[in-house]
Coordinates of C-alpha atoms and ligand atoms in Angstrom, one line a residue:
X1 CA 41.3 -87.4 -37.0
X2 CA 41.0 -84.4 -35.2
X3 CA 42.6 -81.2 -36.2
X4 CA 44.4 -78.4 -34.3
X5 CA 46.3 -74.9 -35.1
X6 CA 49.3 -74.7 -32.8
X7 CA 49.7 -71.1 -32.7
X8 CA 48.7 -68.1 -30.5
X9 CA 47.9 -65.6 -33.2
X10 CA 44.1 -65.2 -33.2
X11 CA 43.6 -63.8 -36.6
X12 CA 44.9 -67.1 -38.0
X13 CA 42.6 -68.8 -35.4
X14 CA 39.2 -66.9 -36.6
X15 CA 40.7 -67.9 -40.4
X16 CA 41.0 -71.7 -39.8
X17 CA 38.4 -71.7 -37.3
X18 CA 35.6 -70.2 -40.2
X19 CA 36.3 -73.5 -42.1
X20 CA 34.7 -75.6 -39.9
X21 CA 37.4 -78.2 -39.8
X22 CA 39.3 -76.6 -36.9
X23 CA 39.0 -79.1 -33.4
X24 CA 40.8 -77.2 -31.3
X25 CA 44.1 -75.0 -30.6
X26 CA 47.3 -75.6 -28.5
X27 CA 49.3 -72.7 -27.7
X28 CA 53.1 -73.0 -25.3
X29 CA 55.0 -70.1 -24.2
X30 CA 57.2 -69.4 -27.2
X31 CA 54.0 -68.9 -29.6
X32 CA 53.0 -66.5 -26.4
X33 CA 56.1 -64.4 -26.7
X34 CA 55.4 -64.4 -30.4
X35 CA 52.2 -63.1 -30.4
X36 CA 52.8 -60.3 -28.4
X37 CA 49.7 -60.5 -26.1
X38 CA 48.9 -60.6 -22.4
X39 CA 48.6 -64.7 -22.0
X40 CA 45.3 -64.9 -20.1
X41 CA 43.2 -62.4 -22.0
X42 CA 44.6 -64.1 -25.3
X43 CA 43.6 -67.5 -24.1
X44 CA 39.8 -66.0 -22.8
X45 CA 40.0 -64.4 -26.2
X46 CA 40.9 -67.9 -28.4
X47 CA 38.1 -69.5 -26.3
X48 CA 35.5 -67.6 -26.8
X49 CA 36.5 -68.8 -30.9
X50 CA 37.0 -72.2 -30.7
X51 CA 34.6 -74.5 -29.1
X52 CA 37.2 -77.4 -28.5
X53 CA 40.3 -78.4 -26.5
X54 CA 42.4 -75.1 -26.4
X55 CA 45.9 -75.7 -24.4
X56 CA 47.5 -73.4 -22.7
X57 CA 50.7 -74.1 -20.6
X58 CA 52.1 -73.5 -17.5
X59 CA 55.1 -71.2 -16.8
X60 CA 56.9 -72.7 -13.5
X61 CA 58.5 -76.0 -13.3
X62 CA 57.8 -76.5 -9.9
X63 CA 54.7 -79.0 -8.6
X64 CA 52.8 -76.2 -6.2
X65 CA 52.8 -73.4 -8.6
X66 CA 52.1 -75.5 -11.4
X67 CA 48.8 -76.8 -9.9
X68 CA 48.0 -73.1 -9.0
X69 CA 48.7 -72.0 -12.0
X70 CA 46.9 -75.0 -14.0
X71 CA 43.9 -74.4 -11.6
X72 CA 43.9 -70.8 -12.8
X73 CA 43.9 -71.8 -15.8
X74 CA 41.4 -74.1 -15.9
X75 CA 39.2 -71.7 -14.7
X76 CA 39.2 -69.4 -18.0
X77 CA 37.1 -71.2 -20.0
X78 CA 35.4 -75.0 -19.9
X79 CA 37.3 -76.1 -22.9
X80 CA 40.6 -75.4 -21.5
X81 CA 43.5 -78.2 -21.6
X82 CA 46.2 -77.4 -19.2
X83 CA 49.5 -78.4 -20.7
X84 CA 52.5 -79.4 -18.4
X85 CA 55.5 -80.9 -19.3
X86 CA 56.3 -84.2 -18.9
X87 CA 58.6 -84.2 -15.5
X88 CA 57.9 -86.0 -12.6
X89 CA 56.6 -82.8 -11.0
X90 CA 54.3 -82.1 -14.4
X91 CA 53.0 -85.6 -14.3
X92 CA 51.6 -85.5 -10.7
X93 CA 50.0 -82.0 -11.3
X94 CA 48.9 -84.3 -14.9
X95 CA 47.1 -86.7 -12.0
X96 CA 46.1 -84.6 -9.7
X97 CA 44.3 -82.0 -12.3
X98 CA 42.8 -85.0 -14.1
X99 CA 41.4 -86.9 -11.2
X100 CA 39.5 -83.2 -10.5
X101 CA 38.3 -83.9 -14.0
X102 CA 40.4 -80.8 -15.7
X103 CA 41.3 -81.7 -19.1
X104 CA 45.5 -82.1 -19.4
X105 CA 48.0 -82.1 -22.4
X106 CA 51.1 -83.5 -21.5
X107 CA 53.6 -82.1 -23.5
X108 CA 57.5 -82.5 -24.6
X109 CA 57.0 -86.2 -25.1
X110 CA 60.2 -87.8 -27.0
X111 CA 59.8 -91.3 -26.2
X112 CA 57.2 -94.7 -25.4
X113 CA 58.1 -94.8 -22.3
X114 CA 57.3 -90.9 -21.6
X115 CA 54.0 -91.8 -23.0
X116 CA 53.5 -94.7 -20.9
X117 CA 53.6 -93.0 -18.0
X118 CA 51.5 -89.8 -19.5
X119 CA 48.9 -92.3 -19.9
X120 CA 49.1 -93.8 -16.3
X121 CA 48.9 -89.9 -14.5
X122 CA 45.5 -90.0 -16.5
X123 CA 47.0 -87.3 -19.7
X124 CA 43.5 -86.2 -22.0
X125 CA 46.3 -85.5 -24.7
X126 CA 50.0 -86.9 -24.6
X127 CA 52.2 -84.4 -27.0
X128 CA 54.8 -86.4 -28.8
X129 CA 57.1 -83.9 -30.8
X130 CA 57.6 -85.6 -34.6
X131 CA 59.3 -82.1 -36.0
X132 CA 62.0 -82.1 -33.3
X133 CA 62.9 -85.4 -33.3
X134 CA 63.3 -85.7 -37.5
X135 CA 65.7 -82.1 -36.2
X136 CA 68.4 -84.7 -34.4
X137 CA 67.9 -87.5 -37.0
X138 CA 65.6 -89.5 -34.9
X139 CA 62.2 -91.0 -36.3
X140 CA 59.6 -89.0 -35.5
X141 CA 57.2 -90.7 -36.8
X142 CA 58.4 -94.2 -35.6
X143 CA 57.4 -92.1 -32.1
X144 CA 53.9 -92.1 -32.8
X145 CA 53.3 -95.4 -34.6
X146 CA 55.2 -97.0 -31.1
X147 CA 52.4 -94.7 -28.6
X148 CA 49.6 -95.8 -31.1
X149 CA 50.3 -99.4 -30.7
X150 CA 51.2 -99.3 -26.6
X151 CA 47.9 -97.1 -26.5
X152 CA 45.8 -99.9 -28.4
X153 CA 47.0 -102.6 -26.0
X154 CA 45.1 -100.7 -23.0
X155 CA 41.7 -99.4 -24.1
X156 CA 41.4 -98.5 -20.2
X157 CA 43.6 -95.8 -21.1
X158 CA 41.8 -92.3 -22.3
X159 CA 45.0 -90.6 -23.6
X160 CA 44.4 -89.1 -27.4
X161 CA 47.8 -88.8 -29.2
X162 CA 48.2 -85.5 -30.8
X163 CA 51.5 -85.5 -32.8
X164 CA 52.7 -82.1 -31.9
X165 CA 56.0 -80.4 -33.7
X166 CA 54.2 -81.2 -37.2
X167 CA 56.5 -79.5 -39.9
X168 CA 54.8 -80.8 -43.1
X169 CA 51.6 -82.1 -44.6
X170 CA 53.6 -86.0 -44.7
X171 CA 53.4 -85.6 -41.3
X172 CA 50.2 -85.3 -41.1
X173 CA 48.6 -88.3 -43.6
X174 CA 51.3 -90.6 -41.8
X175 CA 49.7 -89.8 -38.7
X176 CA 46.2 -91.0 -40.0
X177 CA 47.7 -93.9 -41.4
X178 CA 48.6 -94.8 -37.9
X179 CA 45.4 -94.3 -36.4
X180 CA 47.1 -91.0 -34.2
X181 CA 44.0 -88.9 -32.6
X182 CA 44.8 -85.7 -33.1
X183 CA 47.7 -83.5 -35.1
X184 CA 48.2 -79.7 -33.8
X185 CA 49.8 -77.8 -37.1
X186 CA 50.9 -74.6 -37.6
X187 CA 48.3 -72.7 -40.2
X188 CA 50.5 -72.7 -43.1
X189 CA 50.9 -76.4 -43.0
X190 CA 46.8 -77.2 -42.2
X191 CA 46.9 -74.5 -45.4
X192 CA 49.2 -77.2 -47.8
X193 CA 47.2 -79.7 -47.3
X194 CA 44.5 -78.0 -49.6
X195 CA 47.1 -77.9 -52.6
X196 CA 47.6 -80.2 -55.8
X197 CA 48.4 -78.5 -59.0
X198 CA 46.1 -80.6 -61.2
X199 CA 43.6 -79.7 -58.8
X200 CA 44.4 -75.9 -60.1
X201 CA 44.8 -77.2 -63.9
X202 CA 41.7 -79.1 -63.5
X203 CA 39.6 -76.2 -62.4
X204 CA 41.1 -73.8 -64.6
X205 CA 39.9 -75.9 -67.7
X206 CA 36.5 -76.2 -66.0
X207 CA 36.0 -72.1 -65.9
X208 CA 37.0 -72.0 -69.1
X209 CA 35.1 -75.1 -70.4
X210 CA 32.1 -73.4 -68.6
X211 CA 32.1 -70.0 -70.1
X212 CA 32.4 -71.2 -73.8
X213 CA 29.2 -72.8 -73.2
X214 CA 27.8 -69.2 -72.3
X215 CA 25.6 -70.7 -69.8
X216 CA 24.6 -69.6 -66.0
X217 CA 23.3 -71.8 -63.3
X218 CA 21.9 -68.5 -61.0
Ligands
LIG301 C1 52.8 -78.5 -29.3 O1 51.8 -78.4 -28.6 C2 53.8 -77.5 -29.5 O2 53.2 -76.2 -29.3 C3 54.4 -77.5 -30.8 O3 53.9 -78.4 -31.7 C4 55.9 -77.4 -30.9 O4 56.3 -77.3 -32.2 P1 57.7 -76.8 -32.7 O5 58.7 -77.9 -32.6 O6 57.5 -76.4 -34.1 O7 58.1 -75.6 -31.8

């Protein structure tokens, strides 16, 4: 399973990416505005950092800006993934990026058959939102096991799943238990799944186990 941050705030980037378990970053236009910064130098910036899949959406809704602005945006760095929402104008920019062989994350996914068709215009990534769902009492995760099995029924298809929205660490094991691709988190969830408090009461004993014995292994 792959992992991604899903935010635009670099300093968190250079933290997860030092840990060498960071795949890649997706960023949209609210974490953007969050971060404050001018979006193209951000993304240049978060690209020269992380060697894998970095997302960065488009702003208009419309099919001719879109493809300018993914082709812009492809142009930044070799690892970009455009990301374009899944519309009927996103998904033929999704084809016709693709078929140029630009990487594309389709994003805003709620349902199989939004997936189905992500897969179909030729998606690198399809974005199903878990955290959004769970928001309006639907099953998010019942959302990814359903694109997991579809996807398994057509190995033609390249699409990764990468279960986007993730709100808490149970999001994330259920989505390896279903064989998902790839989870985008934001840093203080990749950061929870470190934690376990025996794991704490465990190594505290150790230290102190360790120093009665007055011994040093350097
Ligand atoms: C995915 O690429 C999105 O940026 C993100 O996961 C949205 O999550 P949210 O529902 O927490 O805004």
């Amino acid at each position: 399973m792959k992992f991604f941050v899903d935010t635009a705030n670099i300093d968190d980037i250079r933290d997860l990416a030092s840990t060498g378990l960071l795949d890649g970053v997706t960023t949209n236009p609210s974490l953007v505005a969050k971060s404050g910064k001018q979006f193209i130098p951000l993304i240049e910036e978060i690209c020269s950092v992380v060697s894998g899949p970095v997302s960065a959406e488009v702003a208009a809704t419309d099919y001719e800006t879109m493809m300018k602005e993914g082709r812009k945006l492809a142009k930044i760095a070799k690892n970009i993934a455009v990301k374009v929402p899944l519309t009927p104008a996103g998904l033929k920019v999704c084809k016709n990026l693709s078929d140029d062989g630009t990487i594309v994350n389709v994003t805003l996914c709620f349902s199989p058959a939004q997936a189905i068709l992500a897969a179909k215009a030729g998606a690198a990534f399809i974005s199903p939102f878990v955290g959004r769902l769970d928001d309006i009492a639907q099953d998010g995760m019942q959302l990814i096991a359903d694109i997991v099995q579809i996807y398994e029924n057509y190995p033609q298809w390249d699409t990764e799943v990468l279960v986007a929205s993730v709100r808490h660490p149970m999001h994330i094991v259920d989505s390896a238990k279903m064989g998902a691709h790839v989870v985008t988190c934001p840093p203080d969830v990749i950061k929870k799944l470190y934690s376990h408090p025996l794991t704490d009461k465990g190594l505290t004993a150790f230290v102190e186990d360790w120093k009665k014995t007055g011994q040093s292994i350097l």
